[in-house]
Tab-separated table of C-alpha atoms in Angstrom:
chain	number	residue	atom	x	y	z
A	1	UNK	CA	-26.016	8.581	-7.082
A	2	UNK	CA	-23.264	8.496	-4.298
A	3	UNK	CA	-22.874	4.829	-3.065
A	4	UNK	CA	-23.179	5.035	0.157
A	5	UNK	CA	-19.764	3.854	2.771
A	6	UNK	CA	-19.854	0.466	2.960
A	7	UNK	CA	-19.822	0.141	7.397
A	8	UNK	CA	-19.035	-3.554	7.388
A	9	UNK	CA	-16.069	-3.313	5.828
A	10	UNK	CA	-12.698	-3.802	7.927
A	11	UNK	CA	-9.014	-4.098	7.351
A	12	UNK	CA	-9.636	-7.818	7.533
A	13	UNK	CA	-10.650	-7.734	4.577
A	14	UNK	CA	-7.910	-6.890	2.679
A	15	UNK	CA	-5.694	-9.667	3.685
A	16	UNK	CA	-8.110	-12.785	4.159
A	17	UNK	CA	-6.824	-15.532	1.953
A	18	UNK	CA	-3.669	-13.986	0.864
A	19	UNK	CA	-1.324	-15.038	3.540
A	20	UNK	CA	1.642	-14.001	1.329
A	21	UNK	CA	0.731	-10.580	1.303
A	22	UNK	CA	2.824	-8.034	3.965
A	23	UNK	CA	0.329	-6.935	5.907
A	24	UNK	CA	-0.388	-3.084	6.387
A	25	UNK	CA	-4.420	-3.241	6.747
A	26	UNK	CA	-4.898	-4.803	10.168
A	27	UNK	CA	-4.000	-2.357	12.725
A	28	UNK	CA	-2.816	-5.259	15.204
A	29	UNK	CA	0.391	-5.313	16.855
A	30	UNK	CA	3.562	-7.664	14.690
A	31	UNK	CA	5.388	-10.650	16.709
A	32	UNK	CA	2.383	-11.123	19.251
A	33	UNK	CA	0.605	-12.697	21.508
A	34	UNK	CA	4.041	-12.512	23.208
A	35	UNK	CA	4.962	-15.885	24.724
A	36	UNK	CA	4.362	-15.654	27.725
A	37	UNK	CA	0.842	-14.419	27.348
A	38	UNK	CA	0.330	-17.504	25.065
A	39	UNK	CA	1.468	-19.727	27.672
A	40	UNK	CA	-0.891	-18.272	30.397
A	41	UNK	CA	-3.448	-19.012	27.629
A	42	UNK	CA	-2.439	-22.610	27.327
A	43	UNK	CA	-2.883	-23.109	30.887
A	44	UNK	CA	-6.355	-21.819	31.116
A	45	UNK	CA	-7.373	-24.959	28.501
A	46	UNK	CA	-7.405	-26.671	31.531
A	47	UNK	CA	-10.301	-25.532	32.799
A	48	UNK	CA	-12.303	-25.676	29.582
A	49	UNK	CA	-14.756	-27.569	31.558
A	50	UNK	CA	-15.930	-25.320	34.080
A	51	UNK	CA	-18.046	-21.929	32.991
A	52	UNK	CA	-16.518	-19.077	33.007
A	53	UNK	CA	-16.029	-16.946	35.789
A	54	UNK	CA	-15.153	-13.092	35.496
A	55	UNK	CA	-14.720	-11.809	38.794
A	56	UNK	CA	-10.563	-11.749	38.707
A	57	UNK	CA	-10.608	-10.273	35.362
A	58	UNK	CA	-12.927	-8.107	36.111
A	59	UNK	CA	-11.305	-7.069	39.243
A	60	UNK	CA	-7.869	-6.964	37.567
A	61	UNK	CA	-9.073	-4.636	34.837
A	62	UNK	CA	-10.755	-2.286	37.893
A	63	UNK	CA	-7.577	-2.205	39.372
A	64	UNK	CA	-5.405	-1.197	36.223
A	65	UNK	CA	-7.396	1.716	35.841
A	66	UNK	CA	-8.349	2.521	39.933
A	67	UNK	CA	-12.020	1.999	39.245
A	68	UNK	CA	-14.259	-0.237	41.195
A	69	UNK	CA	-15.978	-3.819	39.834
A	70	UNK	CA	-18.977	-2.325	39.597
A	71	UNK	CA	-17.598	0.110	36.708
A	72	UNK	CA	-16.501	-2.749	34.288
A	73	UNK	CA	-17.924	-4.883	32.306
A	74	UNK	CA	-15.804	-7.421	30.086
A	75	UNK	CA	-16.940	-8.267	26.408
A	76	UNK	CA	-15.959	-10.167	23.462
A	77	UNK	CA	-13.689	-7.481	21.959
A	78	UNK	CA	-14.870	-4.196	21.715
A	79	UNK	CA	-16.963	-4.444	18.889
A	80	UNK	CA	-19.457	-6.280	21.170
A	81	UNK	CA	-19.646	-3.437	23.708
A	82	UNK	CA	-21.341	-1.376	20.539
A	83	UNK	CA	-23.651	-3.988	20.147
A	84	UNK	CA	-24.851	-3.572	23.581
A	85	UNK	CA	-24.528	0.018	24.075
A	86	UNK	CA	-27.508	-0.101	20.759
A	87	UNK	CA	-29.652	-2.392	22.431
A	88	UNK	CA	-29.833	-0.799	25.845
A	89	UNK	CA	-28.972	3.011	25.891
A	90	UNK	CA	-32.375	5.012	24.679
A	91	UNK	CA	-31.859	6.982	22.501
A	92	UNK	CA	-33.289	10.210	20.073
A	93	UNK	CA	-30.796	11.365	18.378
A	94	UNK	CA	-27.474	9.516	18.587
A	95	UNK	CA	-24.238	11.131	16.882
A	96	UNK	CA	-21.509	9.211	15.952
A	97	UNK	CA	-18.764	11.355	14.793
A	98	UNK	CA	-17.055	10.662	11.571
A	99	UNK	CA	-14.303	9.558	10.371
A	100	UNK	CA	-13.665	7.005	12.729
A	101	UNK	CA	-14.350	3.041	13.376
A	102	UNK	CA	-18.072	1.936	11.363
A	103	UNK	CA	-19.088	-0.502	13.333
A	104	UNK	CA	-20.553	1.791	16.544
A	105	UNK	CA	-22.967	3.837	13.438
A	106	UNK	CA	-23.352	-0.076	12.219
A	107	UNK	CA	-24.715	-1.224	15.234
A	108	UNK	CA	-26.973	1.404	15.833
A	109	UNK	CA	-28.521	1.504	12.720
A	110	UNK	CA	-29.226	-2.536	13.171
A	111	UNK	CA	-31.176	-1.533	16.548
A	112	UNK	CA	-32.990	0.883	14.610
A	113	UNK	CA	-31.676	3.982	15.746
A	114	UNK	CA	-31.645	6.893	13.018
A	115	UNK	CA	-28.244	8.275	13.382
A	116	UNK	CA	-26.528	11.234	12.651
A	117	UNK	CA	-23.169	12.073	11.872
A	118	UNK	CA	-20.729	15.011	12.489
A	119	UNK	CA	-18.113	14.488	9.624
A	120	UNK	CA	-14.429	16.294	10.496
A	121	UNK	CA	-12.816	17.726	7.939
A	122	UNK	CA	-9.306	17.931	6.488
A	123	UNK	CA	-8.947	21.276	6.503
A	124	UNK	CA	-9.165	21.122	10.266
A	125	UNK	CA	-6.482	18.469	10.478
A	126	UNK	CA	-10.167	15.832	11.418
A	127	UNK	CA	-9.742	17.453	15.216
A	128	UNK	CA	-12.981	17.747	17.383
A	129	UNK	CA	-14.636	20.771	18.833
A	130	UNK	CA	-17.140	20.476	20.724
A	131	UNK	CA	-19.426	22.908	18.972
A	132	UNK	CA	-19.941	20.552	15.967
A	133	UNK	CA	-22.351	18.456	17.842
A	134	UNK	CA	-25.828	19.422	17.771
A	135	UNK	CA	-26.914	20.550	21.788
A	136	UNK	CA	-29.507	17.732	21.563
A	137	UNK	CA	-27.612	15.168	20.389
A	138	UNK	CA	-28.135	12.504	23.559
A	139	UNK	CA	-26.068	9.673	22.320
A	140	UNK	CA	-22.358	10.710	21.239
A	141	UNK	CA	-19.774	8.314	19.885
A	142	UNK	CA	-16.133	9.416	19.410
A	143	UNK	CA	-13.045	7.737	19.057
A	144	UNK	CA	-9.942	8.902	20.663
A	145	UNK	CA	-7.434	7.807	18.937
A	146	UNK	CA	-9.411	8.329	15.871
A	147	UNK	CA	-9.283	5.335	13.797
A	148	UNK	CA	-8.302	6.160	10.541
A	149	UNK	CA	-7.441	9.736	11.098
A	150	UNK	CA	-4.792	8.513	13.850
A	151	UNK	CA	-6.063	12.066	15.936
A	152	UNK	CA	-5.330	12.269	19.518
A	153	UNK	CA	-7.727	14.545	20.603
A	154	UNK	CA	-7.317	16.919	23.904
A	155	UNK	CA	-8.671	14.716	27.048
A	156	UNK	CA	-10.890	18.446	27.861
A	157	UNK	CA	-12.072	18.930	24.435
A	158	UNK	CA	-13.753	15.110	24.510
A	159	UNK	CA	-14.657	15.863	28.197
A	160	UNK	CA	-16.674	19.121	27.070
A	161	UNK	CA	-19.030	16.980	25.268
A	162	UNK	CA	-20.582	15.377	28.573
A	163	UNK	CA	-23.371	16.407	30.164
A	164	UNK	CA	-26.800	15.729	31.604
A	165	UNK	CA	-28.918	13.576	29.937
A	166	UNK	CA	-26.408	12.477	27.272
A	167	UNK	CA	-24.486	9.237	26.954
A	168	UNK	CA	-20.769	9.960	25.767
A	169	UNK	CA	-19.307	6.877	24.326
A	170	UNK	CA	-15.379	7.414	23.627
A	171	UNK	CA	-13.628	4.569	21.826
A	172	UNK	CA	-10.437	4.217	23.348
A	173	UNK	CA	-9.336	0.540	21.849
A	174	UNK	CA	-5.919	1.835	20.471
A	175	UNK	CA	-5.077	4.040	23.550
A	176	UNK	CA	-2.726	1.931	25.000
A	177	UNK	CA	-0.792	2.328	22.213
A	178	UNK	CA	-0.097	6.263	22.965
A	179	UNK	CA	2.821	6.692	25.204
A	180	UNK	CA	1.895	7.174	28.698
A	181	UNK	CA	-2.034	6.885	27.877
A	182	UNK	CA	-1.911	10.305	27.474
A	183	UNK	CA	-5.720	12.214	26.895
A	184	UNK	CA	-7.744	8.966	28.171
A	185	UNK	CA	-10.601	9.803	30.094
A	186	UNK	CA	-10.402	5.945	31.285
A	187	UNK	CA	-10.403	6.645	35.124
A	188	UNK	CA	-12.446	9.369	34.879
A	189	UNK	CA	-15.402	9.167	37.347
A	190	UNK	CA	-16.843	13.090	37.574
A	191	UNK	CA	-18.431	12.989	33.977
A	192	UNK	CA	-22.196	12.271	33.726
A	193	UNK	CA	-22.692	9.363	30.931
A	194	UNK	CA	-19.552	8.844	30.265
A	195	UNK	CA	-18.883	5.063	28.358
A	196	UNK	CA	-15.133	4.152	28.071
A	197	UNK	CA	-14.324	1.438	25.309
A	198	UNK	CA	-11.161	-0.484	25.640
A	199	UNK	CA	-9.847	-3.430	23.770
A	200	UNK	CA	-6.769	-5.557	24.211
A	201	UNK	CA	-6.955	-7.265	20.954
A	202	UNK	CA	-4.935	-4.493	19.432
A	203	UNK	CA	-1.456	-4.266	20.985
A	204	UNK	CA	-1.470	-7.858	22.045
A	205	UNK	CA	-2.493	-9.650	19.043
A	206	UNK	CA	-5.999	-10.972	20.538
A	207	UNK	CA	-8.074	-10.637	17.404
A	208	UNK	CA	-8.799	-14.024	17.275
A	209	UNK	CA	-9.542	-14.407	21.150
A	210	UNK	CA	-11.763	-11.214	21.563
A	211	UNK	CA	-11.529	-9.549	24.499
A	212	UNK	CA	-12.303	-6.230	25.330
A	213	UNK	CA	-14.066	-3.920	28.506
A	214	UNK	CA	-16.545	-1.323	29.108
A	215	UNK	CA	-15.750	1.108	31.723
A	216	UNK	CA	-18.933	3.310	32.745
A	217	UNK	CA	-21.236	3.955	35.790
A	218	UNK	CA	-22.839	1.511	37.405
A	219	UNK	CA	-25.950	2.077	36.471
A	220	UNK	CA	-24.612	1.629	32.828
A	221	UNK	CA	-23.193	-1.403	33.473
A	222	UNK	CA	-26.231	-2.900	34.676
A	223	UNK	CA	-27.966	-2.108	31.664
A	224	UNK	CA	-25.430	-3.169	29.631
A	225	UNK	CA	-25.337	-6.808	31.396
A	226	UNK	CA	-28.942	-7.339	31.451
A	227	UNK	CA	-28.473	-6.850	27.396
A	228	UNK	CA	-25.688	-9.292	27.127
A	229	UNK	CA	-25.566	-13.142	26.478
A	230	UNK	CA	-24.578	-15.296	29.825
A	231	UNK	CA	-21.084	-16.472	29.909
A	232	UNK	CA	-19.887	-14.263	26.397
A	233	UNK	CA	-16.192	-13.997	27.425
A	234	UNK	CA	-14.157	-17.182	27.547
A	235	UNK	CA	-11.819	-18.793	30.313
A	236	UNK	CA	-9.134	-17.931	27.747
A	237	UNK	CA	-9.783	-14.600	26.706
A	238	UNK	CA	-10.712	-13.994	30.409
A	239	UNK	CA	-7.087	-15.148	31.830
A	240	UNK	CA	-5.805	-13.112	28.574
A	241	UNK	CA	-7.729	-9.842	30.429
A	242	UNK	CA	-6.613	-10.375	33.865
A	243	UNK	CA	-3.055	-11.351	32.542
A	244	UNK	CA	-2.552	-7.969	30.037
A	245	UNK	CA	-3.174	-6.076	33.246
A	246	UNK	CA	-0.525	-6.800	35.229
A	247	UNK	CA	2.583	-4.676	35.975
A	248	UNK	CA	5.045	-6.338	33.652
A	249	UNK	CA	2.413	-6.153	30.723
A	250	UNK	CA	1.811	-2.493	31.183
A	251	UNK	CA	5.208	-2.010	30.877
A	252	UNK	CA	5.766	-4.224	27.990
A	253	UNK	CA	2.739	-2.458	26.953
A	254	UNK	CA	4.426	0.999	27.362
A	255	UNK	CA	7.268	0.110	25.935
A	256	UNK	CA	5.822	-0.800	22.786
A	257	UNK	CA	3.714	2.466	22.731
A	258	UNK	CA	7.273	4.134	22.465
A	259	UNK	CA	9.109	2.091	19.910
A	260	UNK	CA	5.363	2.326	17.728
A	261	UNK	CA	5.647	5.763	18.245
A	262	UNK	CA	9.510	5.929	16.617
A	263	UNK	CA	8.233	3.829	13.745
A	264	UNK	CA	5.379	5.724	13.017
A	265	UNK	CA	7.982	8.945	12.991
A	266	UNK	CA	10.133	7.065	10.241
A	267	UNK	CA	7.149	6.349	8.001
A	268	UNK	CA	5.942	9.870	7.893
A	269	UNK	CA	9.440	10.759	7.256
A	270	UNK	CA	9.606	8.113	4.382
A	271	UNK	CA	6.140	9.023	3.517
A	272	UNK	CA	6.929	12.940	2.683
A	273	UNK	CA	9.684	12.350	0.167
A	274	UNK	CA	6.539	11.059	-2.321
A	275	UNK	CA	4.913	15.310	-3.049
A	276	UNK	CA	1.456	13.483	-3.969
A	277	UNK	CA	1.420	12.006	-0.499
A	278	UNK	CA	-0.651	13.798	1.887
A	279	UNK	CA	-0.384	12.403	5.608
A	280	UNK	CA	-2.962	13.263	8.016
A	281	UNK	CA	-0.873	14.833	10.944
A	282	UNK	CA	-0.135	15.068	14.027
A	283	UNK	CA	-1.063	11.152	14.345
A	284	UNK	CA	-0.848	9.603	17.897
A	285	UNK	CA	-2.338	5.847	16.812
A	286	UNK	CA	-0.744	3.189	15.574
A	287	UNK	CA	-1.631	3.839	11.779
A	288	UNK	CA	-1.368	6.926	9.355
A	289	UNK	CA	-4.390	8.053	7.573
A	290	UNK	CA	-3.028	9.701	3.661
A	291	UNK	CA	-4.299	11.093	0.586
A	292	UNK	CA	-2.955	10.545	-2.846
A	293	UNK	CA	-4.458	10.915	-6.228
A	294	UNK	CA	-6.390	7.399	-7.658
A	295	UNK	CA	-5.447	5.545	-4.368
A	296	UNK	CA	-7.970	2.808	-5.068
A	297	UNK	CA	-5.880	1.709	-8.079
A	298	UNK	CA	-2.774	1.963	-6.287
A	299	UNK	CA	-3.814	0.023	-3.299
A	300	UNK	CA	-4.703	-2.570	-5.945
A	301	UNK	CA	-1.309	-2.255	-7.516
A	302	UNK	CA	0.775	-2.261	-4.230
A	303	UNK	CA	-1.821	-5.406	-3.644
A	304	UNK	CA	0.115	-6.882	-6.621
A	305	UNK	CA	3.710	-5.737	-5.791
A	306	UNK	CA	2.480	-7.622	-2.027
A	307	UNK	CA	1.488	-4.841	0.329
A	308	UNK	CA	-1.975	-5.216	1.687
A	309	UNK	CA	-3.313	-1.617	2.402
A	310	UNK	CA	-6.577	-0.369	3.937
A	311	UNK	CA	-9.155	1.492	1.579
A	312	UNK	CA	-10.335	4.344	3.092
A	313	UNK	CA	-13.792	4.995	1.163
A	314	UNK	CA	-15.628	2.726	3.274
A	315	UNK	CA	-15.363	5.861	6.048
A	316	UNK	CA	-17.927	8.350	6.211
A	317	UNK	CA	-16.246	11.757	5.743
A	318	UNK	CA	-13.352	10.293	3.381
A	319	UNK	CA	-13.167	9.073	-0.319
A	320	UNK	CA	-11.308	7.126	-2.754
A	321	UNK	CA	-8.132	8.884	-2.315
A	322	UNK	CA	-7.400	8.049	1.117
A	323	UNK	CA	-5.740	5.165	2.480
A	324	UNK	CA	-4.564	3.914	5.760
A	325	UNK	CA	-1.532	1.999	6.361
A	326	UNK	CA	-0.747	0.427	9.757
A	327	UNK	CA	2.592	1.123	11.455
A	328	UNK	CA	5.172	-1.445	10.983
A	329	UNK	CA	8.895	-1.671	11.821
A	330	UNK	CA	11.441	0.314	9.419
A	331	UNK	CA	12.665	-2.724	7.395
A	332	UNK	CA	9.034	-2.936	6.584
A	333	UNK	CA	8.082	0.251	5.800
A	334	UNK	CA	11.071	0.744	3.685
A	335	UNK	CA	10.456	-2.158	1.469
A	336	UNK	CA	6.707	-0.727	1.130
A	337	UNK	CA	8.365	3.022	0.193
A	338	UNK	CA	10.085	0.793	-2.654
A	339	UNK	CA	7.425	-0.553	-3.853
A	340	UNK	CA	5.023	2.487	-3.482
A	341	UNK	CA	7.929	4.585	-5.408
A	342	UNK	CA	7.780	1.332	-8.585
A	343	UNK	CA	3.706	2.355	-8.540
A	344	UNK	CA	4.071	6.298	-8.345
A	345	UNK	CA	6.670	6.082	-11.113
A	346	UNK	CA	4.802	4.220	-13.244
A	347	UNK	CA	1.602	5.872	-12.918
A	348	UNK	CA	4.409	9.108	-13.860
């Protein structure tokens, strides 16, 4: 019998407790929080004593994407926003469209929701039409960019998928790492159901702070609230949210989209002088989803030649030859195509 993915699993847990290991697992940002984001941070200790307040993050994160208050709602990363959407969207027959990110299927399931899942397939490069999911489907979940496949799929072909009576839940957490933004349906206001998922923990190295925002209709938001603990962001992570939308962080923000971009180029470039190597392509994200034969023993090898990589069996849709390996700058990636070509050659 089949064991089935394991959903809990996360990059995480390649690298916990093994500090000397180069990191390729987590798909967060290198060299941040930048410093002056940690020093807006530091100065928001200050105020440890008061209760949080959320209006001028909230506001600030309305503004960055022309939306009013009233169509955000701030969370503990984006992982909580799941949570919530389980607890307090009904529900028959969510979807949750595979491969992508485990813990939206995860936290349905834990509310009790039956779900089903649309797996993508290879042969189709993992891209969405609209036509795999079922007409009655009235909970979707999509993630755009797909995390692992790194797919960037069409703004339109996402939109189709809205409609009347169904909530469409599109994970956006690693958009901002896409030059310009380009496909988000962020600012959209004309779909009906539509649930935006953004997280800042990503490009600005906020794992550890959680922060992250819902951006729906009001009515949505509402529900969502009246589901969620009092007071579950923190002063710090809240001057963190107001602070990463501001005009010189966008920019810093775009800026890094383009130079993740370059580096991703150069390690698909690296990655297709290795003919076992299969790389899941185009990718938009700031990871690479590829196949290779027994990939679970050479993650465990590269694990020993100190390259932390992310399994990919844990994904519905995907299997023990899949791996995906988080963008990194070229000094990095070429000392992991050294060691990957040690572990190809002696696996020869």
């Amino acid at each position: 019998m089949t064991t089935p993915p394991d959903l809990r699993h996360h990059g995480d847990a390649e690298i916990r407790g093994a500090a000397d290991l180069t990191d390729l697992a987590v798909n967060v940002r290198t060299g941040t929080p930048p410093a002056w984001l940690k020093t807006r941070i530091a100065a928001s200790l200050d105020g440890l004593a008061a209760y949080p307040d959320g209006r001028a993050a909230r506001a600030a994160v309305a503004a960055r994407h022309g939306l009013p208050a009233s169509r955000v709602l701030l969370t503990a990363g984006a992982a909580e926003a799941f949570v919530l959407l389980a607890r307090a969207v009904r529900a028959e027959r969510p979807v949750v469209v595979h491969p992508q990110f485990t813990e939206p299927e995860a936290a349905l399931r834990d509310a009790g929701h039956e779900v089903h899942r649309v797996l993508l397939s290879e042969g189709d490069g993992f891209r969405l039409t609209p036509e795999a999911v079922p007409d009655d489907a009235d909970l979707v979940v999509v993630g755009n960019p797909t995390n692992p496949t790194s797919v960037l799929h069409p703004a339109e072909t996402v939109a189709a998928l809205a409609g009347p009576g169904r909530t469409l839940v599109v994970d956006e957490a690693f958009m901002d790492a896409v030059p310009g933004e380009a496909e988000s349906l962020a600012s959209r206001t004309d779909l009906p159901g539509l649930v935006v998922l953004r997280s800042l923990t990503k490009t600005w190295g906020l794992a550890g702070l959680r922060i992250g925002y819902v951006l729906a209709g009001p009515e949505i938001i509402e529900a969502l609230e009246r589901v969620q603990p009092l007071w579950p962001v923190s002063s710090p992570a809240l001057t963190a949210a107001e602070a990463c939308c501001g005009p010189e962080a966008l920019a810093e923000a775009e800026a890094a989209a383009a130079d993740i971009a370059a580096d991703r180029a150069y390690l698909i470039a690296r990655l297709g002088g290795f003919p076992a190597v299969t790389v899941a392509e185009p990718a938009a994200g700031p990871f690479v989803l590829i196949r290779l034969p027994d990939a679970a023993a050479v993650r465990e090898r590269l694990r020993q030649l100190g390259f932390a990589v992310r399994r990919g069996d844990t994904f519905p849709g995907l299997g023990t030859d899949w791996l995906r390996l988080a963008v990194r700058d070229r000094d990095t990636t070429d000392r992991f195509v050294t060691a990957l070509a040690k572990v190809v050659r002696e696996r020869a």
